[in-house]
Coordinates of C-alpha atoms and ligand atoms in Angstrom, one line a residue:
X804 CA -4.7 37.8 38.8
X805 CA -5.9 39.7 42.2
X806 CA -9.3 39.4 42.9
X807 CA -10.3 42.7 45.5
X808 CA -12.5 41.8 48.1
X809 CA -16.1 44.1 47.5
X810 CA -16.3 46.8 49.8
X811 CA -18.2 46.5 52.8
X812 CA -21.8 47.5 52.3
X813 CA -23.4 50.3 54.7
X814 CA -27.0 47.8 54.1
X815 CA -25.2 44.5 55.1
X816 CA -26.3 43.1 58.5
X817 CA -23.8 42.6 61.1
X818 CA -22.1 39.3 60.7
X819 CA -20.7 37.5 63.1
X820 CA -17.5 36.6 63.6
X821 CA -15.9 32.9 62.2
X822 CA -16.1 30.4 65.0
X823 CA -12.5 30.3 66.3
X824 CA -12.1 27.2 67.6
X825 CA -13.4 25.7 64.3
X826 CA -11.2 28.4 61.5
X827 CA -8.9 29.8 64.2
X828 CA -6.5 32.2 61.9
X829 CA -3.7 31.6 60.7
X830 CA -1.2 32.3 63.2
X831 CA -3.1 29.8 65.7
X832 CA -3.1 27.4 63.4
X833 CA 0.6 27.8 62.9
X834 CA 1.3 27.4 66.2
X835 CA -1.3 24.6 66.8
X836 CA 0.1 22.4 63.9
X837 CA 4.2 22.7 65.1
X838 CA 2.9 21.6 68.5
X839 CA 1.2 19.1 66.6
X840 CA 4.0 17.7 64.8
X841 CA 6.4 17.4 68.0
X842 CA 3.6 15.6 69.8
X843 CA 3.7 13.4 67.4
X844 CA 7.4 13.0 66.6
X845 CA 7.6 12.1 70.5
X846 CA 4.7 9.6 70.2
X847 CA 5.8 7.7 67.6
X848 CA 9.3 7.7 68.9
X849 CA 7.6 5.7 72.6
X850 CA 5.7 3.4 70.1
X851 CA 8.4 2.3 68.3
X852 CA 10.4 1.5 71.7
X853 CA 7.6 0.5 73.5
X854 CA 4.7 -2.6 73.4
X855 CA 3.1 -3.5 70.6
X856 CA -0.1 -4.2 72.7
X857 CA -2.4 -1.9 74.1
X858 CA -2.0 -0.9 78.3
X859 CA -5.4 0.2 78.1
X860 CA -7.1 1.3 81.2
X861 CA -10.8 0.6 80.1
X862 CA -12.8 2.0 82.7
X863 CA -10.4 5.3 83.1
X864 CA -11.1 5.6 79.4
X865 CA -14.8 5.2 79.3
X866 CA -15.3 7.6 82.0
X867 CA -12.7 10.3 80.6
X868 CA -14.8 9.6 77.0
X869 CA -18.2 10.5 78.9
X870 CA -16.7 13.6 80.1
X871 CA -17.0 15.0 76.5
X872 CA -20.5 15.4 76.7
X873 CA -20.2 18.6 74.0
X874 CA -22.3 20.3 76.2
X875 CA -19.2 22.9 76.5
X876 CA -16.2 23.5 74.2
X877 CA -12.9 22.1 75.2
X878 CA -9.8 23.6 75.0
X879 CA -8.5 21.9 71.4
X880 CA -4.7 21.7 72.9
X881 CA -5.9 19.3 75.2
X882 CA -8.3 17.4 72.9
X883 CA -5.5 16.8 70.7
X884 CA -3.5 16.0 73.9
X885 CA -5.8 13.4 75.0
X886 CA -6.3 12.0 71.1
X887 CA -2.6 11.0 71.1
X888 CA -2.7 9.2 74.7
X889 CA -6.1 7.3 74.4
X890 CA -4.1 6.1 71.1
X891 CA -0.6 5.5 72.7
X892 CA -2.5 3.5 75.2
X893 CA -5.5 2.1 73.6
X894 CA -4.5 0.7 70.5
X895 CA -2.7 -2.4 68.9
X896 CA 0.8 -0.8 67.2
X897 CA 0.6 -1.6 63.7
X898 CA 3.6 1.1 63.1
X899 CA 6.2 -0.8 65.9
X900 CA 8.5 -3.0 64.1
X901 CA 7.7 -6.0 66.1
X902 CA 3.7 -6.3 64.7
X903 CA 4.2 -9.5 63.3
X904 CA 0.6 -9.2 61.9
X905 CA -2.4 -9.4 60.0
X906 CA -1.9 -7.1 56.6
X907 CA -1.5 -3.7 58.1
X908 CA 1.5 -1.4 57.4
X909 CA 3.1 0.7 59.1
X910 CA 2.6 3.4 56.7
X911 CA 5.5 5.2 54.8
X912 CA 6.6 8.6 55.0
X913 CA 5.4 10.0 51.8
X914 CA 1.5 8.5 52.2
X915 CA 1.8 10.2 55.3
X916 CA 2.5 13.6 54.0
X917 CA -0.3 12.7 50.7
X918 CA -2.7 12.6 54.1
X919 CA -1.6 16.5 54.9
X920 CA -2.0 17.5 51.5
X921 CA -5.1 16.3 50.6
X922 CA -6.8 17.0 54.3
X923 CA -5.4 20.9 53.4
X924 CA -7.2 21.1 49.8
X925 CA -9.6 18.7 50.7
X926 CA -10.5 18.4 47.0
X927 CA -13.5 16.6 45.3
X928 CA -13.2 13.6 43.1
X929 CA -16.6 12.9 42.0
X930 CA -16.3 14.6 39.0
X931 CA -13.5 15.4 36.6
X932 CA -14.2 19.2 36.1
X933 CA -14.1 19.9 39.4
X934 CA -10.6 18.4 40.3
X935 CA -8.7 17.8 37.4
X936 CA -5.7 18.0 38.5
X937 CA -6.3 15.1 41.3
X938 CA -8.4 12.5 39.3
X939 CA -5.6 12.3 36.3
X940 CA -3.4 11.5 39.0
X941 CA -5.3 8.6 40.1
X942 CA -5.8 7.2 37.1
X943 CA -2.4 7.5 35.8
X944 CA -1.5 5.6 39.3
X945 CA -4.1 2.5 38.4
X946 CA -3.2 2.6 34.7
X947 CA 0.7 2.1 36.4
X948 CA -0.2 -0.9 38.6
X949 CA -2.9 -2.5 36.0
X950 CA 0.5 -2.4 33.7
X951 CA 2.3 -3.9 36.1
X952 CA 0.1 -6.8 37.0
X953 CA 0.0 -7.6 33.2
X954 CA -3.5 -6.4 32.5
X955 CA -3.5 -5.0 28.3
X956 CA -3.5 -1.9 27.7
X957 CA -7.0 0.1 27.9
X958 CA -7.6 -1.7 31.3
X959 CA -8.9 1.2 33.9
X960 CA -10.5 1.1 38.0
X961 CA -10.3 3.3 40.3
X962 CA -9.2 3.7 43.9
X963 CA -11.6 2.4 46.8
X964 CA -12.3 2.0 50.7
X965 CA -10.4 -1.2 50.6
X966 CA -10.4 -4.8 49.3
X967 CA -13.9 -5.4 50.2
X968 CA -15.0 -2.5 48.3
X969 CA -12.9 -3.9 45.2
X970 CA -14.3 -7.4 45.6
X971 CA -17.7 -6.2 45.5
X972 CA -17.1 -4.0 42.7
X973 CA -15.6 -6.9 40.7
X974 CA -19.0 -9.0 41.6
X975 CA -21.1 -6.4 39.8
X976 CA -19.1 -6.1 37.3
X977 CA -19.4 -10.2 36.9
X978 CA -23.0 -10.2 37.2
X979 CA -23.9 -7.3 35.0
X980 CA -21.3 -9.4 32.3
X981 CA -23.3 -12.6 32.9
X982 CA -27.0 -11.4 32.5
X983 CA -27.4 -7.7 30.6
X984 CA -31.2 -8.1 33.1
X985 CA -29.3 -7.5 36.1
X986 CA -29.0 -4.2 35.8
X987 CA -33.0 -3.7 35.5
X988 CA -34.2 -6.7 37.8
X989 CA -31.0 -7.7 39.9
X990 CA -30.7 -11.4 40.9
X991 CA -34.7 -11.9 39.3
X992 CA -32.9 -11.0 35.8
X993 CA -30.9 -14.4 36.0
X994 CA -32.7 -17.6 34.5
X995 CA -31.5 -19.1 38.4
X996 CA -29.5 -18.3 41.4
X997 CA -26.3 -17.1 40.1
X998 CA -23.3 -18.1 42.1
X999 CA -19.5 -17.7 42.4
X1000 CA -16.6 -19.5 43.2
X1001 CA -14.0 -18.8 46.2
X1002 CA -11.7 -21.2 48.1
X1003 CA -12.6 -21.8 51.9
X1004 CA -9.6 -19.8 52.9
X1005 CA -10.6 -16.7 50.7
X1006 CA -11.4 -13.8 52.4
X1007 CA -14.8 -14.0 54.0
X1008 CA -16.0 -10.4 53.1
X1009 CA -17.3 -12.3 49.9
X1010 CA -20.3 -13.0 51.9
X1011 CA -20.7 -9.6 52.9
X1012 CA -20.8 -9.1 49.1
X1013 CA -22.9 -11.6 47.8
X1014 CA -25.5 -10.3 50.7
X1015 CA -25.4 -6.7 49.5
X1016 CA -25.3 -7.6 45.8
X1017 CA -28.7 -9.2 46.4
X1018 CA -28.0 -12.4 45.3
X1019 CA -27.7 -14.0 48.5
X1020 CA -25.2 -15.3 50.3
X1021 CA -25.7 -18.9 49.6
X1022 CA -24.7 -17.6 46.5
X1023 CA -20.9 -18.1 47.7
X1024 CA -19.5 -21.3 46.8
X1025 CA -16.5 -22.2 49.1
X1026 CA -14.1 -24.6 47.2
X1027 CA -12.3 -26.5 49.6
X1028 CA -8.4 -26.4 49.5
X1029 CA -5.7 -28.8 48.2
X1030 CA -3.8 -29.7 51.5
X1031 CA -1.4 -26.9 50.9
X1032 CA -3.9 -24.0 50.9
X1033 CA -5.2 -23.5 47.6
X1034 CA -8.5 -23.6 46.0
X1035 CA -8.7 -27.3 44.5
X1036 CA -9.6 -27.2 41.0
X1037 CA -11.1 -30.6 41.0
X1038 CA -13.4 -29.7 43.3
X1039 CA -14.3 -26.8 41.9
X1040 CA -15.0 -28.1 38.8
X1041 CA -17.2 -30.9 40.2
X1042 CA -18.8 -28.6 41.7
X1043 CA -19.6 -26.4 38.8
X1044 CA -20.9 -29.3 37.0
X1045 CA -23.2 -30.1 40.2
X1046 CA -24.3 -26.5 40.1
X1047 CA -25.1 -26.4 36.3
X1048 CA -27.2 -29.7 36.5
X1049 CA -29.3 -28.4 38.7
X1050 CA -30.0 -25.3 37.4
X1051 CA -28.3 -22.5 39.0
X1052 CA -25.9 -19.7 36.8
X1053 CA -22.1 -19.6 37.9
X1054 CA -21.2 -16.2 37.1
X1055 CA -17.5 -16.1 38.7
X1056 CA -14.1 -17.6 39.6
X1057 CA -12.9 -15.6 42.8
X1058 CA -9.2 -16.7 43.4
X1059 CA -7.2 -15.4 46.5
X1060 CA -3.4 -14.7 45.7
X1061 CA -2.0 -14.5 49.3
X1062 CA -4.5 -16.0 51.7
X1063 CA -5.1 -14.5 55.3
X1064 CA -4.2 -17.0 57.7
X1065 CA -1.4 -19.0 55.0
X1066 CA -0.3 -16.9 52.6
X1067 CA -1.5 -19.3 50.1
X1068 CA -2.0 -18.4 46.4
X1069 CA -4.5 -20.4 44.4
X1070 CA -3.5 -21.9 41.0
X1071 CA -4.0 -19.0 38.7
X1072 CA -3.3 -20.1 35.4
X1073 CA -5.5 -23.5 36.0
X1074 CA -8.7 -21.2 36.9
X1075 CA -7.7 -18.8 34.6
X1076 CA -8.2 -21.8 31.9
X1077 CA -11.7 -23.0 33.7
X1078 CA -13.0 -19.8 33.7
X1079 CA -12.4 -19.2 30.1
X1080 CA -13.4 -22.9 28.9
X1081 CA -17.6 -22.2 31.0
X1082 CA -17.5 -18.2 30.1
X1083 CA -17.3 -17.4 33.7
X1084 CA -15.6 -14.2 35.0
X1085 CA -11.8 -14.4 36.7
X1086 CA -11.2 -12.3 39.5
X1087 CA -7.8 -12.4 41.2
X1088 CA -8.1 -10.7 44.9
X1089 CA -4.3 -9.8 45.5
X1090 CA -5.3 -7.4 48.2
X1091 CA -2.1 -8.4 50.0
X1092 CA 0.3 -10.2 47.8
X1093 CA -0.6 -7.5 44.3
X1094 CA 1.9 -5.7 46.0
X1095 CA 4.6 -8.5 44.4
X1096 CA 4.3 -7.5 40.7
X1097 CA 6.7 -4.7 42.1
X1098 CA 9.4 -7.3 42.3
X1099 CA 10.7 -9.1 39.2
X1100 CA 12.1 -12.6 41.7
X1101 CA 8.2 -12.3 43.9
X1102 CA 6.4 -11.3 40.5
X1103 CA 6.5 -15.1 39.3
X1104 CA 4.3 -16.2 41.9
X1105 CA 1.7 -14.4 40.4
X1106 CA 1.7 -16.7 37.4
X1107 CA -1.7 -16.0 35.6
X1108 CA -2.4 -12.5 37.3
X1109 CA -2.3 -11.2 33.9
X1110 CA -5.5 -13.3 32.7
X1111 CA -7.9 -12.4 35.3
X1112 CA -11.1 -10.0 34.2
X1113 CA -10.4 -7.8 37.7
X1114 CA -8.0 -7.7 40.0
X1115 CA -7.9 -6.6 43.6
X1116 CA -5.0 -4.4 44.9
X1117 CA -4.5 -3.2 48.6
X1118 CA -2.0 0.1 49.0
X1119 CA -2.8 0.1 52.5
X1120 CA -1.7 -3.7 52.8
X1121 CA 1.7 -4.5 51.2
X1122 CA 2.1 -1.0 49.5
X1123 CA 2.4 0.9 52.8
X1124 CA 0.0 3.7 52.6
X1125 CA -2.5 5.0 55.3
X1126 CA -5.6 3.0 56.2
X1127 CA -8.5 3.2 53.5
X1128 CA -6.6 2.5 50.2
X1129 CA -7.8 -0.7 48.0
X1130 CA -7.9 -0.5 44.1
X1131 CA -10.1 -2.4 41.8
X1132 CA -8.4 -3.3 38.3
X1133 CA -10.5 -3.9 35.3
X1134 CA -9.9 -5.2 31.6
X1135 CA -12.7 -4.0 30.3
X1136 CA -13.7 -0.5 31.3
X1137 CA -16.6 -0.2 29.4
X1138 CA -18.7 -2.7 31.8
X1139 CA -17.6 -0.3 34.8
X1140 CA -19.7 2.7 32.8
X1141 CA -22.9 0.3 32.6
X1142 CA -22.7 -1.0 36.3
X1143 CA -21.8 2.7 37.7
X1144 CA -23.5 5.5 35.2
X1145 CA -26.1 7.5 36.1
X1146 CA -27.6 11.1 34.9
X1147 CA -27.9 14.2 36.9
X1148 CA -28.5 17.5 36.2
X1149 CA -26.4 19.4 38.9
X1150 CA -23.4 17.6 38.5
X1151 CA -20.9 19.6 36.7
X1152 CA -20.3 17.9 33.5
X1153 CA -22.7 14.7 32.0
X1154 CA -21.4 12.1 33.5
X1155 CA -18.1 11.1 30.9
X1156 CA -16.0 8.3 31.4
X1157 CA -13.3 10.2 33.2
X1158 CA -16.0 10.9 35.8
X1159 CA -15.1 8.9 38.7
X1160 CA -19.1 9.0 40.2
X1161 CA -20.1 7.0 36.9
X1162 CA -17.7 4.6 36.9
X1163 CA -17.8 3.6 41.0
X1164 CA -19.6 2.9 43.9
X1165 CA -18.9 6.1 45.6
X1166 CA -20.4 9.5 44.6
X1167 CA -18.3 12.1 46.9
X1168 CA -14.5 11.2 47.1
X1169 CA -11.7 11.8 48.8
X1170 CA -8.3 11.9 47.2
X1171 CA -7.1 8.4 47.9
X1172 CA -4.7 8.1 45.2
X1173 CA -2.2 10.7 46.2
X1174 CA -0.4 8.4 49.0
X1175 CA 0.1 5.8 46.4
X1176 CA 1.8 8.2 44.1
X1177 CA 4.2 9.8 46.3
X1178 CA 4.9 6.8 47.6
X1179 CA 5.8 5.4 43.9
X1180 CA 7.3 8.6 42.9
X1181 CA 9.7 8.2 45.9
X1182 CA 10.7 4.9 45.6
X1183 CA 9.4 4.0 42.2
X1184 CA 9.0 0.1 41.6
X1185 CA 13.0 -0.6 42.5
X1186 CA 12.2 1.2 46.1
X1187 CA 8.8 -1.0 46.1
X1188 CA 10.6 -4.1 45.1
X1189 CA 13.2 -4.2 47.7
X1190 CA 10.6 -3.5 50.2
X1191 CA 8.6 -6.4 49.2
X1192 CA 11.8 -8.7 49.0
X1193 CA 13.0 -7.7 52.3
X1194 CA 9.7 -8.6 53.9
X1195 CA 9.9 -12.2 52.7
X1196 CA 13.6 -12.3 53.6
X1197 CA 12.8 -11.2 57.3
X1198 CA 9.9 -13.9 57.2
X1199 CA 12.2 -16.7 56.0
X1200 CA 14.2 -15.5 58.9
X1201 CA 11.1 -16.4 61.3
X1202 CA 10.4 -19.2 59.8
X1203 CA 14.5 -20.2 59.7
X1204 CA 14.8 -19.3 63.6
X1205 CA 11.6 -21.0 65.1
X1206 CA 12.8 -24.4 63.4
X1207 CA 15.5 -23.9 64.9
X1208 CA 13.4 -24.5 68.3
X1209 CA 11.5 -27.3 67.0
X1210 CA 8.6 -25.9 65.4
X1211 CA 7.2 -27.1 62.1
X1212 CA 6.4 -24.6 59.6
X1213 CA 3.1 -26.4 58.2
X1214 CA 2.4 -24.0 54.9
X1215 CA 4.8 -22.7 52.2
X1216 CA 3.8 -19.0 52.0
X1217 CA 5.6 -17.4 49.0
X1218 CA 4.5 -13.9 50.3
X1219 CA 6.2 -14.1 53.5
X1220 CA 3.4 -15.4 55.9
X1221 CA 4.4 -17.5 58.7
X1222 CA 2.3 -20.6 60.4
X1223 CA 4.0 -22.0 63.2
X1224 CA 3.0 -25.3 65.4
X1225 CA 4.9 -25.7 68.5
X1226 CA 6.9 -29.1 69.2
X1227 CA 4.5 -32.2 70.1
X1228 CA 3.7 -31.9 73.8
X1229 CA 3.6 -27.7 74.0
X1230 CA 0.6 -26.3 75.0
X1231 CA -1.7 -25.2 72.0
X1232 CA -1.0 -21.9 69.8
X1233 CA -4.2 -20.7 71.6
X1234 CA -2.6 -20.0 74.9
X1235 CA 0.9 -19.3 73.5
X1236 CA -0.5 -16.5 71.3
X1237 CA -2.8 -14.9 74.3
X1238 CA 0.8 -15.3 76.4
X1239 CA 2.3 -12.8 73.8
X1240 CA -0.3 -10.5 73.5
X1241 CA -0.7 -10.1 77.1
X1242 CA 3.4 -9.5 77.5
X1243 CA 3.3 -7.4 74.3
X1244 CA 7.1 -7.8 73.0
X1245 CA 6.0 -9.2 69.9
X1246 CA 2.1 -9.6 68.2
X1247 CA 1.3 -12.2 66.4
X1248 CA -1.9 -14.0 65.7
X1249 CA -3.6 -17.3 66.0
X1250 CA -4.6 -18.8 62.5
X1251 CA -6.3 -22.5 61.0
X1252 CA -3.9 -23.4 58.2
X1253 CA -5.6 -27.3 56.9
X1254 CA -7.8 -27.5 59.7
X1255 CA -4.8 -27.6 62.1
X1256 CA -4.6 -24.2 64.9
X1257 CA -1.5 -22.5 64.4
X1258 CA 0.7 -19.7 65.6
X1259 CA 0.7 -16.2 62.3
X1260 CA 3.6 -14.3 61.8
X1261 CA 4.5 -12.1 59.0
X1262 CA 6.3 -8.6 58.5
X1263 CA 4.4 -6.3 57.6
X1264 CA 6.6 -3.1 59.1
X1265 CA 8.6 -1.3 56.6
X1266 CA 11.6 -0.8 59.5
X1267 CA 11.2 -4.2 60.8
X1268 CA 15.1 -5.8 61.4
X1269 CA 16.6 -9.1 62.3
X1270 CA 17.3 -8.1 65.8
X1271 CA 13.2 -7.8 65.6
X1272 CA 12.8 -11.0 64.3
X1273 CA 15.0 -12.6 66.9
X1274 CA 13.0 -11.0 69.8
X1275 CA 9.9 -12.6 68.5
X1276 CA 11.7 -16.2 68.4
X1277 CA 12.8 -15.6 71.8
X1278 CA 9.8 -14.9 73.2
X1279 CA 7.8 -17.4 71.2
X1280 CA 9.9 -20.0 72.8
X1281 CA 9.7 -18.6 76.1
X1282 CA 5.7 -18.2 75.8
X1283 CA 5.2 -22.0 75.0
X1284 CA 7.7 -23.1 77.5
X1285 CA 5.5 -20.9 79.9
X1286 CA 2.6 -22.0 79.5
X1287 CA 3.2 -25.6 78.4
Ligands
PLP811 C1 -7.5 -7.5 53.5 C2 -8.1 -8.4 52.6 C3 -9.4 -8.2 52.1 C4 -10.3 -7.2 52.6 O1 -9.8 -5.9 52.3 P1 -10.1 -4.6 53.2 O2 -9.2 -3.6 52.6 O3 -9.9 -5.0 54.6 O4 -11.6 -4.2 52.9 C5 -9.9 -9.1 51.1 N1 -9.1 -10.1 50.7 C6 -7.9 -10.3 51.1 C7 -7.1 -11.4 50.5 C8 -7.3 -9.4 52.0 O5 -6.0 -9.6 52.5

């Protein structure tokens, strides 16, 4: 079908012309985007061979960043010019193979080309009349991974900004569970303050969470762990009994499979069973380690995954995709519909289930699911598996090669994460990790794992080799001896 633009009209006013440097036409863009494209090749090519630290010229920058006041339009050739070098120079390199670092990917290839698509088509996943085509492939994507991580079938979520977003979606969903009043008269609804469960090495957004929620955050009980990094049940359970006698409502269990600093992952199937026997709501946050139920030998470690209520998966962790890509699993669908639903009138169909705007805390969406699926339909969960186990391979090499020096390797990470303590008599990790960073041939991070200050390694690059992980025993050596 042709559609024929009307025919000018002798009555119209004179309109303007598009603002070029905005819509340029086609041809510019053309020739803007292949410039692009070899900037880019070459930049990533200097990042991969270069520091993983920033040489960052502060002052230069600050003054150069002043200069666009807007006051006047730039040329956009050198905008985009400058965009690439303030980031060569002026950021940490999660995409060189020797980040050895928190959980950020280098991102693969095909989440890289989802981010073209969906910035060309730029399509709207509010609703499901309007897109379709792009909100069946997102939930076919989180019906794949809620399979995988064991949840039954009928178990739905969504994408999200990240893990925080996912937590805080699953504390909702555990307080609109607990007290049907919540929904009408928030944290007043509940018969006493409500709280929830996490160890002391969860992930501290919880608090964020618990403030935003309105319930407070003294509302976040922080379990200590068992000496190997894990939320101890004991504890927890004494502490649930302390919390019942005097009044207050536990609503959740929050359990952290794949700490930050350690690694750690807290007895599943043992909360699982004390969250069941007081009615309480199980909530696995796997923002890191989910990315294991893609491997059958790493799977196992996630004994217990399968029981939780909701589940918290990062892509743009483990999975490799591009920044802003967490996923919230949920058993029971339903209770997304109460916490989420609302009724408009201009909104193109009446809020159904399949309407993402009803069913999550965002109304206007972006297409976040479509780096996740090309990154499954190019690897599917073999290609995803043999990344994960080769991760965890390169890790055990860190691990292998720095006790070769001496070092003891305090924690017992099953997801590849790496604390180091230097040989009695080195100086502190402190100064041996700001040694690194400063000589940028390796990054790695300065953790707590039981109280005790230690070095944090793990691979996190998809391209990352042996030869890398002998550069960063090398010069983790060399750094203590330095400064020691
Ligand atoms: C990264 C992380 C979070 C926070 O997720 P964001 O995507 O950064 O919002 C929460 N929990 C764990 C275990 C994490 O690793």
């Amino acid at each position: 079908m042709t559609m024929m633009k009307p025919a000018a009209d002798d009555t119209a006013m004179d309109i303007e012309a598009p603002v070029a440097a905005l819509f340029p036409d086609a041809l510019e863009r053309r020739r803007i985007d292949d410039r692009l494209t070899q900037a880019l090749a070459r930049a990533s090519e200097r990042v991969t061979n270069g520091p993983v630290t920033p040489d960052f010229d502060v002052e230069a920058f600050a003054r150069e960043l002043a200069g666009y006041d807007f006051a006047f339009a730039r040329d956009l050739d050198e905008a985009l010019d400058w965009s690439i070098r303030v980031l060569e120079h002026g950021v940490t390199h999660m995409t060189n193979p020797r980040y050895f670092g928190l959980f950020n990917p280098a991102p693969a290839f095909p989440a890289q080309c989802a981010d073209r698509i969906v910035a060309t088509f730029n399509p709207q996943l509010a609703a499901w009349p309007t897109s379709p085509a792009a909100v069946e492939i997102e939930a076919h994507v989180i019906r794949a991974v809620a399979r995988r991580a064991g949840l039954p079938d009928g178990a739905a979520g969504h994408f999200t900004s990240g893990g925080s977003e996912a937590n805080g979606t699953a504390l909702v969903l555990a307080l609109t569970r607990a007290e049907p009043r919540f929904a009408s008269e928030g944290a007043r609804g509940f018969a006493g303050q409500p709280v929830l469960y996490v160890s002391t090495d969860s992930h501290l957004a919880w608090l964020k969470m618990a403030h935003v929620s309105g319930i407070g955050r003294a509302a976040v009980r922080l379990i200590a762990t068992d000496g190997i990094g894990r939320m101890d049940v004991a504890r927890l359970e004494a502490a649930l009994a302390e919390d019942r006698a005097a009044g207050r409502v536990p609503v959740m269990i929050a359990a952290t499979a794949g700490t930050t600093n350690a690694g750690m992952i807290d007895p599943l199937r043992a909360l699982a069973a004390v969250a069941a026997r007081e009615g309480l709501w199980l909530h696995v946050d796997a923002a890191w380690a989910g990315a294991m139920i893609a491997s059958e030998r790493l799977g196992r470690h996630l004994d217990g995954l399968d029981l939780a209520d909701s589940i918290t998966i990062d892509a743009h962790k483990w999975l490799a995709t591009t920044m802003g890509c967490g996923m919230l699993l949920a058993r029971d669908p339903a209770l997304l519909k109460q916490a989420f639903h609302v009724a408009t009138t201009y909104m193109p169909s009446p809020g159904l289930d399949r309407d993402p705007f009803v069913t999550s805390l965002l109304w206007s969406r972006r297409f976040m699911g479509l780096r996740l699926f090309l990154n499954l339909a190019a690897a599917g969960w073999q290609g995803y598996a043999r990344h994960v186990e080769r991760a965890v391979d390169l890790s055990g090499l860190v691990a292998a090669g720095i006790a070769a020096k001496g070092w003891s390797v305090p924690n017992a990470s099953p997801c590849g994460v790496i604390c180091m303590a230097p040989p009695e008599g080195r100086a502190p990790p402190t100064l041996i990790v700001r040694r690194m960073l400063a000589e940028g041939a390796a990054w790695v991070s300065l953790a707590r794992f039981e109280g005790r200050e230690v070095v944090r390694a793990c691979v996190t690059h998809g391209r990352t080799e042996a030869d890398d992980v002998a550069v960063l025993v090398a010069r983790l050596e060399a750094a203590s001896e330095a400064v020691s």
